[in-house]
Tab-separated table of C-alpha atoms and ligand atoms in Angstrom:
chain	number	residue	atom	x	y	z
M	1	MET	CA	2.996	-14.311	-19.745
M	2	GLU	CA	2.475	-10.957	-21.394
M	3	GLU	CA	3.477	-8.994	-18.327
M	4	ILE	CA	6.186	-11.182	-17.712
M	5	THR	CA	7.560	-11.013	-21.274
M	6	ALA	CA	7.211	-7.198	-21.191
M	7	LEU	CA	8.904	-6.984	-17.759
M	8	ALA	CA	11.781	-9.218	-19.083
M	9	LYS	CA	12.400	-6.868	-21.941
M	10	ARG	CA	11.980	-3.751	-20.172
M	11	ARG	CA	14.307	-4.519	-17.308
M	12	GLY	CA	17.132	-6.382	-19.459
M	13	PHE	CA	16.469	-10.049	-18.745
M	14	ILE	CA	15.409	-11.379	-22.332
M	15	PHE	CA	15.106	-9.784	-25.767
M	16	GLN	CA	13.944	-11.274	-28.845
M	17	SER	CA	17.102	-12.346	-31.019
M	18	SER	CA	17.978	-9.856	-33.817
M	19	GLU	CA	14.925	-7.542	-32.875
M	20	ILE	CA	16.168	-4.784	-35.141
M	21	TYR	CA	15.624	-7.062	-38.236
M	22	GLY	CA	12.213	-8.350	-37.165
M	23	GLY	CA	13.414	-10.991	-34.983
M	24	ILE	CA	13.739	-14.866	-35.709
M	25	GLY	CA	11.556	-17.453	-34.410
M	26	GLY	CA	12.771	-19.534	-31.646
M	27	PHE	CA	15.967	-17.513	-30.854
M	28	PHE	CA	16.241	-15.341	-27.941
M	29	ASP	CA	19.256	-13.119	-26.360
M	30	TYR	CA	19.702	-12.629	-22.714
M	31	GLY	CA	20.133	-8.896	-21.471
M	32	PRO	CA	22.203	-7.764	-18.690
M	33	LEU	CA	20.386	-9.188	-15.875
M	34	GLY	CA	19.062	-12.174	-17.868
M	35	ALA	CA	22.727	-13.288	-18.349
M	36	ILE	CA	23.488	-13.091	-14.678
M	37	LEU	CA	20.188	-14.863	-13.950
M	38	LYS	CA	20.894	-17.697	-16.369
M	39	ARG	CA	24.483	-18.050	-15.124
M	40	ASN	CA	23.252	-18.293	-11.491
M	41	VAL	CA	20.798	-21.182	-12.541
M	42	LYS	CA	23.511	-22.911	-14.249
M	43	ASP	CA	25.847	-22.255	-11.237
M	44	ALA	CA	23.416	-23.821	-8.974
M	45	TRP	CA	23.003	-26.866	-10.951
M	46	TRP	CA	26.799	-27.312	-11.370
M	47	ARG	CA	27.462	-26.545	-7.548
M	48	GLU	CA	25.079	-29.370	-6.545
M	49	MET	CA	25.637	-31.921	-9.333
M	50	VAL	CA	29.223	-31.450	-9.777
M	51	GLU	CA	31.182	-29.581	-7.024
M	52	ARG	CA	29.389	-30.866	-4.055
M	53	ARG	CA	29.799	-34.766	-5.075
M	54	ASP	CA	32.945	-36.801	-5.297
M	55	ASP	CA	31.291	-39.180	-7.686
M	56	VAL	CA	30.453	-36.698	-10.472
M	57	VAL	CA	33.056	-35.358	-13.002
M	58	ALA	CA	32.911	-32.514	-15.300
M	59	PHE	CA	32.722	-32.580	-19.077
M	60	ASP	CA	32.504	-30.209	-21.977
M	61	SER	CA	32.095	-31.776	-25.597
M	62	SER	CA	32.054	-29.931	-28.936
M	63	ILE	CA	28.554	-28.976	-30.421
M	64	ILE	CA	29.394	-30.734	-33.823
M	65	MET	CA	30.361	-34.405	-33.625
M	66	HIS	CA	31.045	-37.114	-36.211
M	67	PRO	CA	28.005	-37.919	-38.113
M	68	ARG	CA	27.870	-41.524	-37.122
M	69	THR	CA	27.181	-40.463	-33.593
M	70	TRP	CA	23.657	-39.574	-34.554
M	71	GLU	CA	23.298	-42.738	-36.571
M	72	ALA	CA	24.184	-44.605	-33.392
M	73	SER	CA	22.179	-42.786	-30.947
M	74	GLY	CA	18.952	-43.265	-33.197
M	75	HIS	CA	18.467	-39.541	-33.895
M	76	VAL	CA	18.932	-39.804	-37.712
M	77	ALA	CA	16.187	-42.458	-37.994
M	78	ALA	CA	13.879	-41.300	-35.183
M	79	PHE	CA	14.294	-37.901	-33.933
M	80	HIS	CA	11.010	-36.873	-35.600
M	81	ASP	CA	8.061	-34.937	-34.888
M	82	LYS	CA	5.023	-35.282	-36.947
M	83	LEU	CA	4.187	-32.210	-39.142
M	84	VAL	CA	0.886	-31.246	-40.317
M	85	ASP	CA	-0.054	-28.385	-42.633
M	86	CYS	CA	-3.247	-26.629	-43.044
M	87	ARG	CA	-4.189	-26.159	-46.966
M	88	ASN	CA	-6.247	-23.066	-46.123
M	89	CYS	CA	-4.525	-20.918	-43.877
M	90	LYS	CA	-1.073	-22.175	-44.357
M	91	HIS	CA	-0.247	-22.772	-40.781
M	92	ARG	CA	1.771	-25.503	-39.631
M	93	PHE	CA	1.534	-27.543	-36.416
M	94	ARG	CA	2.858	-30.485	-34.495
M	95	ALA	CA	0.364	-33.408	-34.943
M	96	ASP	CA	0.704	-34.504	-31.245
M	97	HIS	CA	-0.187	-31.085	-30.104
M	98	LEU	CA	-3.508	-30.977	-32.101
M	99	PRO	CA	-6.538	-32.066	-30.282
M	100	SER	CA	-7.984	-33.641	-33.606
M	101	LEU	CA	-6.758	-33.931	-37.018
M	102	ASP	CA	-10.184	-33.257	-38.620
M	103	LYS	CA	-10.185	-29.622	-38.212
M	104	CYS	CA	-7.634	-26.640	-38.093
M	105	PRO	CA	-7.533	-25.150	-34.695
M	106	ASP	CA	-6.588	-21.700	-36.270
M	107	CYS	CA	-8.950	-21.021	-39.239
M	108	GLY	CA	-11.360	-23.542	-37.990
M	109	MET	CA	-12.046	-25.280	-41.482
M	110	SER	CA	-12.404	-29.045	-41.496
M	111	GLY	CA	-10.732	-31.428	-43.799
M	112	THR	CA	-7.877	-28.934	-44.607
M	113	LEU	CA	-5.159	-30.598	-42.587
M	114	THR	CA	-2.516	-32.795	-44.370
M	115	GLU	CA	-1.583	-36.241	-43.449
M	116	PRO	CA	1.070	-36.068	-40.544
M	117	ARG	CA	4.616	-36.458	-42.167
M	118	ASN	CA	7.833	-36.961	-40.346
M	119	PHE	CA	10.373	-33.940	-39.842
M	120	ASN	CA	13.854	-34.574	-38.495
M	121	LEU	CA	14.451	-32.022	-35.745
M	122	MET	CA	18.253	-32.074	-36.192
M	123	MET	CA	19.823	-28.651	-37.419
M	124	ARG	CA	22.091	-29.363	-40.452
M	125	THR	CA	25.371	-27.694	-41.282
M	126	ALA	CA	28.297	-28.380	-43.644
M	127	ILE	CA	31.849	-28.690	-42.570
M	128	GLY	CA	34.446	-27.590	-44.868
M	129	PRO	CA	34.243	-25.471	-48.249
M	130	MET	CA	32.404	-28.497	-50.218
M	131	GLU	CA	28.741	-28.521	-49.439
M	132	ASP	CA	28.452	-32.231	-50.628
M	133	THR	CA	26.997	-34.790	-48.542
M	134	SER	CA	30.386	-36.200	-47.294
M	135	SER	CA	30.706	-32.775	-45.384
M	136	GLN	CA	27.299	-32.814	-43.935
M	137	ALA	CA	27.188	-32.541	-40.197
M	138	TYR	CA	24.635	-31.705	-37.372
M	139	LEU	CA	24.560	-29.346	-34.576
M	140	ARG	CA	23.945	-31.673	-31.483
M	141	PRO	CA	20.198	-31.956	-30.486
M	142	GLU	CA	21.599	-33.077	-26.897
M	143	THR	CA	24.805	-32.928	-25.104
M	144	ALA	CA	24.667	-36.466	-23.829
M	145	GLN	CA	26.228	-38.056	-26.815
M	146	GLY	CA	29.428	-36.293	-26.225
M	147	ILE	CA	29.623	-37.975	-23.076
M	148	PHE	CA	28.831	-41.413	-24.226
M	149	VAL	CA	31.291	-41.534	-26.900
M	150	ASN	CA	33.983	-40.224	-24.503
M	151	PHE	CA	33.090	-42.877	-21.890
M	152	LYS	CA	36.270	-44.744	-21.958
M	153	ASN	CA	38.520	-41.603	-22.040
M	154	ILE	CA	36.693	-40.080	-19.077
M	155	TYR	CA	36.679	-42.951	-16.904
M	156	GLN	CA	40.350	-43.971	-17.490
M	157	SER	CA	41.618	-40.445	-17.313
M	158	ALA	CA	39.423	-39.627	-14.076
M	159	ARG	CA	40.159	-43.071	-12.537
M	160	LYS	CA	36.577	-43.452	-11.797
M	161	LYS	CA	34.498	-46.806	-11.509
M	162	PRO	CA	30.740	-46.988	-11.613
M	163	PRO	CA	28.700	-45.564	-9.626
M	164	PHE	CA	29.943	-42.499	-11.012
M	165	GLY	CA	28.593	-39.588	-13.204
M	166	ILE	CA	29.639	-37.295	-15.907
M	167	ALA	CA	28.217	-33.933	-16.047
M	168	GLN	CA	27.951	-31.070	-18.769
M	169	ILE	CA	26.145	-27.925	-19.571
M	170	GLY	CA	26.212	-26.674	-23.229
M	171	LYS	CA	23.834	-25.678	-26.215
M	172	SER	CA	21.909	-28.006	-28.125
M	173	PHE	CA	19.866	-27.149	-31.147
M	174	ARG	CA	16.510	-28.510	-32.368
M	175	ASN	CA	14.676	-27.486	-35.434
M	176	GLU	CA	11.282	-27.134	-33.782
M	177	ILE	CA	8.269	-26.861	-35.775
M	178	THR	CA	6.345	-24.692	-33.635
M	179	PRO	CA	8.676	-22.871	-31.175
M	180	GLY	CA	6.622	-20.829	-28.654
M	181	ASN	CA	5.711	-19.778	-25.134
M	182	PHE	CA	8.590	-17.328	-24.925
M	183	THR	CA	11.744	-19.113	-24.044
M	184	TYR	CA	10.053	-22.503	-23.394
M	185	ARG	CA	10.356	-24.015	-26.804
M	186	VAL	CA	13.171	-22.562	-28.693
M	187	ARG	CA	15.452	-23.856	-31.513
M	188	GLU	CA	18.887	-23.119	-29.558
M	189	PHE	CA	18.938	-23.845	-25.882
M	190	GLU	CA	21.103	-25.063	-23.314
M	191	GLN	CA	20.930	-28.182	-21.418
M	192	ALA	CA	22.390	-29.436	-18.109
M	193	GLU	CA	22.923	-33.210	-18.331
M	194	LEU	CA	24.089	-35.735	-15.849
M	195	GLU	CA	24.860	-39.293	-17.201
M	196	PHE	CA	25.506	-41.409	-14.064
M	197	PHE	CA	26.706	-44.880	-14.720
M	198	VAL	CA	25.981	-47.574	-12.224
M	199	PRO	CA	27.126	-51.240	-11.889
M	200	GLN	CA	24.913	-54.342	-12.916
M	201	ASP	CA	24.545	-55.274	-9.200
M	202	GLY	CA	20.592	-54.996	-9.013
M	203	ASN	CA	20.604	-51.505	-7.415
M	204	ASP	CA	20.076	-49.595	-10.553
M	205	LEU	CA	16.359	-48.569	-9.562
M	206	GLY	CA	17.714	-47.538	-6.249
M	207	TRP	CA	20.162	-45.115	-7.920
M	208	PHE	CA	17.292	-43.903	-10.123
M	209	GLU	CA	15.306	-42.990	-7.128
M	210	GLN	CA	18.246	-41.432	-5.473
M	211	TRP	CA	18.629	-39.168	-8.391
M	212	VAL	CA	14.906	-38.296	-8.378
M	213	ALA	CA	15.146	-37.300	-4.724
M	214	ALA	CA	18.331	-35.306	-5.556
M	215	ARG	CA	16.513	-33.187	-8.131
M	216	LYS	CA	13.461	-32.810	-5.996
M	217	GLN	CA	16.006	-31.300	-3.246
M	218	TRP	CA	17.593	-28.995	-5.831
M	219	TYR	CA	14.132	-27.245	-6.902
M	220	SER	CA	13.157	-26.989	-3.298
M	221	ASP	CA	16.494	-25.674	-2.185
M	222	TYR	CA	16.317	-22.708	-4.898
M	223	GLY	CA	12.737	-21.878	-3.748
M	224	VAL	CA	10.604	-23.091	-6.748
M	225	ARG	CA	6.949	-23.122	-5.256
M	226	PRO	CA	6.153	-26.983	-4.630
M	227	ASP	CA	2.441	-26.569	-5.337
M	228	ARG	CA	3.659	-25.541	-9.139
M	229	LEU	CA	6.110	-28.486	-9.600
M	230	ARG	CA	5.274	-32.302	-9.997
M	231	PHE	CA	7.122	-35.372	-10.911
M	232	TYR	CA	5.191	-37.368	-13.585
M	233	GLU	CA	5.794	-40.896	-13.715
M	234	LEU	CA	5.922	-42.133	-17.147
M	235	THR	CA	3.916	-45.104	-18.014
M	236	PRO	CA	5.682	-48.186	-19.816
M	237	GLU	CA	3.968	-46.957	-22.919
M	238	GLU	CA	5.394	-43.509	-22.782
M	239	ARG	CA	8.993	-44.460	-22.095
M	240	PRO	CA	11.237	-45.731	-24.907
M	241	PHE	CA	11.518	-49.531	-25.136
M	242	TYR	CA	14.854	-49.523	-23.339
M	243	ALA	CA	13.990	-47.681	-20.385
M	244	LYS	CA	13.089	-49.272	-17.247
M	245	ALA	CA	11.776	-46.050	-15.602
M	246	GLY	CA	11.280	-42.363	-16.252
M	247	ILE	CA	9.935	-39.315	-14.610
M	248	ASP	CA	9.393	-35.659	-16.268
M	249	VAL	CA	9.993	-32.943	-13.973
M	250	GLU	CA	6.873	-30.270	-14.758
M	251	TYR	CA	6.107	-26.674	-13.911
M	252	LEU	CA	2.821	-25.277	-13.815
M	253	PHE	CA	3.327	-22.363	-16.296
M	254	PRO	CA	0.659	-19.828	-16.988
M	255	TRP	CA	-0.328	-21.983	-19.932
M	256	GLY	CA	-0.361	-25.168	-18.271
M	257	TRP	CA	2.239	-27.848	-17.143
M	258	GLY	CA	5.534	-28.093	-18.987
M	259	GLU	CA	8.524	-30.310	-18.686
M	260	LEU	CA	11.606	-28.890	-17.355
M	261	GLU	CA	13.651	-31.974	-17.179
M	262	SER	CA	13.534	-35.720	-17.710
M	263	ILE	CA	15.131	-38.213	-15.152
M	264	ALA	CA	15.457	-41.779	-16.991
M	265	HIS	CA	16.752	-45.071	-16.380
M	266	ARG	CA	18.194	-46.020	-19.814
M	267	GLY	CA	19.474	-49.337	-19.429
M	268	THR	CA	22.672	-50.080	-21.403
M	269	TYR	CA	21.232	-48.735	-24.751
M	270	ASP	CA	23.600	-45.779	-25.340
M	271	LEU	CA	26.748	-47.528	-24.720
M	272	ASP	CA	25.688	-50.572	-26.505
M	273	ARG	CA	24.674	-48.631	-29.632
M	274	HIS	CA	28.002	-46.724	-29.584
M	275	ILE	CA	29.848	-50.290	-29.236
M	276	GLU	CA	27.948	-51.444	-32.014
M	277	TYR	CA	28.417	-48.741	-34.396
M	278	SER	CA	31.980	-47.527	-33.694
M	279	GLY	CA	33.181	-51.422	-33.246
M	280	LYS	CA	35.148	-49.868	-30.168
M	281	ASP	CA	35.064	-51.531	-26.780
M	282	LEU	CA	33.448	-49.156	-24.424
M	283	GLN	CA	32.566	-51.606	-21.611
M	284	PHE	CA	33.806	-51.013	-18.283
M	285	PHE	CA	36.643	-53.147	-17.151
M	286	ASP	CA	36.902	-53.759	-13.414
M	287	GLU	CA	40.442	-54.071	-12.274
M	288	ALA	CA	39.284	-55.711	-9.063
M	289	THR	CA	37.121	-58.619	-10.502
M	290	LYS	CA	38.685	-58.748	-13.986
M	291	ALA	CA	35.317	-58.768	-15.607
M	292	LYS	CA	33.920	-56.559	-18.414
M	293	TYR	CA	30.481	-55.157	-18.161
M	294	THR	CA	28.491	-52.374	-19.730
M	295	PRO	CA	27.143	-49.980	-17.170
M	296	ILE	CA	23.609	-49.074	-16.523
M	297	LEU	CA	22.826	-45.552	-17.107
M	298	ILE	CA	20.749	-43.154	-15.152
M	299	GLU	CA	20.236	-39.724	-16.800
M	300	SER	CA	19.122	-36.376	-15.747
M	301	SER	CA	18.509	-33.816	-18.397
M	302	ALA	CA	17.326	-30.465	-17.757
M	303	GLY	CA	16.866	-27.311	-19.768
M	304	MET	CA	18.508	-24.345	-18.557
M	305	ASP	CA	16.417	-21.878	-20.487
M	306	ARG	CA	13.241	-23.775	-19.199
M	307	THR	CA	14.519	-23.532	-15.720
M	308	THR	CA	15.501	-19.825	-16.114
M	309	LEU	CA	12.175	-19.054	-17.269
M	310	THR	CA	10.622	-20.974	-14.359
M	311	MET	CA	12.617	-19.036	-11.770
M	312	LEU	CA	11.214	-15.751	-13.680
M	313	VAL	CA	7.599	-16.917	-13.622
M	314	ASP	CA	7.711	-18.631	-10.246
M	315	ALA	CA	9.180	-15.379	-8.680
M	316	TYR	CA	6.843	-13.091	-10.352
M	317	GLU	CA	4.080	-11.237	-8.323
M	318	ARG	CA	2.038	-8.270	-8.413
M	319	GLU	CA	0.561	-7.128	-5.063
M	320	THR	CA	-1.173	-4.303	-3.566
M	321	VAL	CA	0.893	-2.749	-0.364
M	322	ALA	CA	0.293	-0.007	2.001
M	323	ASP	CA	2.258	3.015	1.074
M	324	GLY	CA	1.581	5.502	3.859
M	325	GLU	CA	-2.156	6.413	3.837
M	326	LYS	CA	-2.869	4.994	0.466
M	327	GLN	CA	-2.605	1.613	-1.153
M	328	SER	CA	-0.352	0.997	-4.090
M	329	GLU	CA	0.520	-1.642	-6.383
M	330	ARG	CA	3.869	-3.208	-6.814
M	331	THR	CA	5.480	-5.876	-9.103
M	332	VAL	CA	8.168	-7.923	-7.367
M	333	LEU	CA	10.357	-10.803	-8.433
M	334	ARG	CA	10.825	-13.019	-5.141
M	335	PHE	CA	13.843	-14.555	-6.486
M	336	HIS	CA	15.872	-16.888	-4.181
M	337	PRO	CA	18.832	-14.837	-3.081
M	338	LYS	CA	21.398	-17.184	-4.639
M	339	ILE	CA	19.569	-16.927	-8.070
M	340	ALA	CA	18.738	-13.090	-7.777
M	341	PRO	CA	20.996	-11.329	-10.483
M	342	VAL	CA	21.607	-8.401	-8.077
M	343	GLN	CA	21.662	-9.060	-4.228
M	344	ALA	CA	21.964	-5.638	-2.765
M	345	GLY	CA	21.274	-2.165	-4.140
M	346	VAL	CA	22.929	0.719	-2.642
M	347	PHE	CA	21.582	4.235	-3.124
M	348	PRO	CA	22.437	7.942	-1.526
M	349	LEU	CA	19.331	9.496	-0.329
M	350	ALA	CA	20.088	12.425	-2.786
M	351	ARG	CA	21.979	12.433	-5.668
M	352	ASN	CA	22.937	16.047	-5.554
M	353	LYS	CA	24.812	15.547	-2.142
M	354	PRO	CA	28.384	14.685	-3.005
M	355	ASP	CA	28.881	13.336	0.511
M	356	LEU	CA	26.040	10.817	0.304
M	357	VAL	CA	26.941	9.884	-3.046
M	358	GLU	CA	30.679	9.152	-2.172
M	359	ARG	CA	29.702	7.413	0.753
M	360	ALA	CA	27.224	5.060	-1.059
M	361	ARG	CA	29.705	4.418	-3.701
M	362	THR	CA	32.359	3.361	-1.130
M	363	ILE	CA	29.887	1.017	0.570
M	364	GLU	CA	28.777	-0.520	-2.669
M	365	ALA	CA	32.427	-1.087	-3.823
M	366	HIS	CA	33.089	-2.780	-0.612
M	367	LEU	CA	30.161	-5.087	-0.695
M	368	ARG	CA	30.894	-5.818	-4.319
M	369	THR	CA	33.949	-8.048	-3.480
M	370	ARG	CA	31.392	-10.374	-1.678
M	371	PHE	CA	28.063	-9.999	-3.223
M	372	ARG	CA	26.257	-9.139	-6.517
M	373	THR	CA	25.603	-5.264	-5.932
M	374	GLN	CA	24.493	-2.450	-7.990
M	375	TYR	CA	24.842	1.551	-7.276
M	376	ASP	CA	21.876	3.553	-8.282
M	377	GLU	CA	20.541	7.016	-7.566
M	378	GLY	CA	17.502	8.891	-8.004
M	379	ASN	CA	13.939	9.268	-6.730
M	380	VAL	CA	13.859	6.803	-3.730
M	381	GLY	CA	10.404	5.332	-4.405
M	382	GLN	CA	11.400	4.575	-8.137
M	383	LEU	CA	14.658	3.155	-6.912
M	384	TYR	CA	12.817	0.765	-4.799
M	385	ARG	CA	10.376	-0.095	-7.432
M	386	ARG	CA	13.065	-0.869	-9.755
M	387	GLN	CA	14.800	-3.116	-7.601
M	388	ASP	CA	11.749	-4.941	-6.546
M	389	GLU	CA	10.981	-5.542	-10.433
M	390	ILE	CA	14.442	-7.087	-10.755
M	391	GLY	CA	14.165	-9.160	-7.656
M	392	THR	CA	17.017	-7.631	-5.512
M	393	PRO	CA	16.622	-9.049	-1.925
M	394	PHE	CA	17.977	-5.877	-0.118
M	395	CYS	CA	18.373	-2.249	-0.833
M	396	ILE	CA	20.763	-0.180	1.336
M	397	MET	CA	20.162	3.744	1.925
M	398	VAL	CA	22.692	5.839	2.607
M	399	ASP	CA	21.360	9.009	4.337
M	400	TYR	CA	22.337	12.014	6.546
M	401	GLU	CA	22.507	9.845	9.642
M	402	THR	CA	25.038	7.757	7.982
M	403	LEU	CA	27.414	10.605	7.885
M	404	GLY	CA	27.014	10.975	11.847
M	405	ASP	CA	26.791	7.498	13.226
M	406	ALA	CA	27.760	5.307	10.262
M	407	THR	CA	24.542	3.160	10.070
M	408	VAL	CA	22.319	2.794	6.914
M	409	THR	CA	19.083	1.784	6.245
M	410	VAL	CA	18.463	-1.819	4.870
M	411	ARG	CA	15.081	-2.578	3.120
M	412	ASP	CA	14.089	-6.117	2.897
M	413	ARG	CA	12.259	-6.968	-0.601
M	414	ASP	CA	9.655	-9.169	0.727
M	415	SER	CA	8.488	-7.707	4.082
M	416	MET	CA	9.461	-4.268	3.098
M	417	ARG	CA	10.716	-4.071	6.563
M	418	GLN	CA	13.514	-1.544	7.161
M	419	ASP	CA	16.369	-2.001	9.677
M	420	ARG	CA	19.058	0.197	10.644
M	421	VAL	CA	22.229	-1.566	10.352
M	422	ALA	CA	25.810	-0.405	11.380
M	423	GLU	CA	28.045	0.094	8.120
M	424	ASP	CA	30.698	-2.289	9.466
M	425	ALA	CA	28.190	-4.985	10.215
M	426	LEU	CA	26.608	-4.862	6.767
M	427	SER	CA	28.745	-7.734	5.141
M	428	THR	CA	27.799	-9.999	7.978
M	429	TYR	CA	23.989	-8.728	7.837
M	430	LEU	CA	23.773	-9.520	4.309
M	431	ALA	CA	25.622	-12.796	4.459
M	432	GLU	CA	23.352	-14.465	7.245
M	433	ARG	CA	20.220	-13.441	5.055
M	434	LEU	CA	21.380	-14.279	1.610
L	501	LIG	P1	9.531	-31.708	-25.216
L	501	LIG	O1	8.504	-32.544	-25.166
L	501	LIG	O2	9.061	-30.325	-24.474
L	501	LIG	O3	9.884	-31.349	-26.883
L	501	LIG	P2	11.557	-33.574	-24.904
L	501	LIG	O4	10.998	-34.482	-24.183
L	501	LIG	O5	11.890	-33.559	-26.463
L	501	LIG	O6	10.880	-32.101	-24.772
L	501	LIG	P3	14.204	-33.904	-23.877
L	501	LIG	O7	14.753	-34.391	-25.271
L	501	LIG	O8	13.927	-34.736	-22.815
L	501	LIG	O9	13.006	-33.101	-24.153
L	501	LIG	O10	15.252	-32.908	-23.319
L	501	LIG	C1	15.580	-32.600	-22.130
L	501	LIG	C2	15.378	-31.178	-21.788
L	501	LIG	O11	15.910	-30.312	-22.522
L	501	LIG	C3	13.791	-30.907	-21.574
L	501	LIG	O12	13.286	-31.193	-20.511
L	501	LIG	C4	13.840	-29.520	-21.630
L	501	LIG	O13	14.098	-28.691	-20.461
L	501	LIG	C5	15.151	-28.992	-22.580
L	501	LIG	N1	14.511	-28.786	-24.051
L	501	LIG	C6	14.401	-29.885	-24.999
L	501	LIG	N2	13.799	-29.235	-26.155
L	501	LIG	C7	13.874	-27.832	-26.056
L	501	LIG	C8	13.579	-26.673	-26.612
L	501	LIG	N3	12.931	-26.805	-27.785
L	501	LIG	N4	13.703	-25.396	-26.107
L	501	LIG	C9	14.193	-25.348	-24.691
L	501	LIG	N5	14.442	-26.486	-24.078
L	501	LIG	C10	14.258	-27.597	-24.354
């Protein structure tokens, strides 16, 4: 993790937030490449979950919602973690992360941990100029509730009937007691949530299975190593009382397995609660049968920061390669081409030769209309090393031959093989491989 964190900073993927002021725990910024990487991850989710389906509609709700929302959802009463302090070293822990409450894992003293007490993870804020209780609100701890409270607006305006889904990607906030493991556990993060509403026709578990399969396919399509991914089935004791089935998608990070996503059969719990608390009728009215019912909900809730981190960790490799006569080491990010922030780097063989520079710039500008490209110049070995480190699948070198026969060298990131390709065939060559 240390190597990956260092690379993330050096190459402009992820920075600590407010670094010049000493940083702030649980918050991170995405640099020039990280911002693209995360956008690509979100686009990949959006493409498969919304754009390629005719039964899922898009949504985007506000971060701050009516405070009653969080009473109805159960977050005010129960969105707690158990907090434990060490009276000796003053360190703070999540009780469920400790192997035992007898001994502090940091200072090793026995009998110094306090009794676990509830700590609500919702971040509070105040609306308007008066900071009294009537203006108190929360930053949403999940995006899903915006979908539930709008259920009727959405299905009526989109003219959808179950089975259909509503998807959104957006920021969520949780006052985590112990943020850590880089961007794995943070206090501000993005979630991609799909709320899929199905009829009460006995096929709800079938839909759950279909979504689990669809999500498996997604991770596989975007190249996550199958041996580092598992779909952990929650036991009835681990599930909320209203949930009929639940799966945690977990990735094997350098520190162990960690949750990326939860897929859950949530019954009718969420809509029922909002019907109860708002007094509004959020049931679905089926025009065909003239019957009203509360649809059953299948949810997929994935963290986009955790998925982006997964892509980084999963792609990271350090290997020894033959470098002429000798062996040398290289660091390479083997990003899936759809995820890679830069898809093709274009360089002139020498930066002090105006003909080569101009030709390389022209090629790069042309390819840029179709691919994510980057022009760079300098020492050839260093250019390749840099592009390997940021995970660029192809590098294009413009040399003296190019000026004569209009061909370029294309180097493949993974095999390091070099092909000679005609300039006017470059676009097709890349499209086929990316
Ligand atoms: P954890 O047990 O790790 O705290 P959770 O079970 O509370 O997570 P959910 O409420 O199921 O998480 O949220 C769905 C997804 O949102 C998670 O799988 C994760 O990817 C993401 N997520 C939740 N909390 C955080 C966080 N603090 N930082 C980054 N991502 C998060």
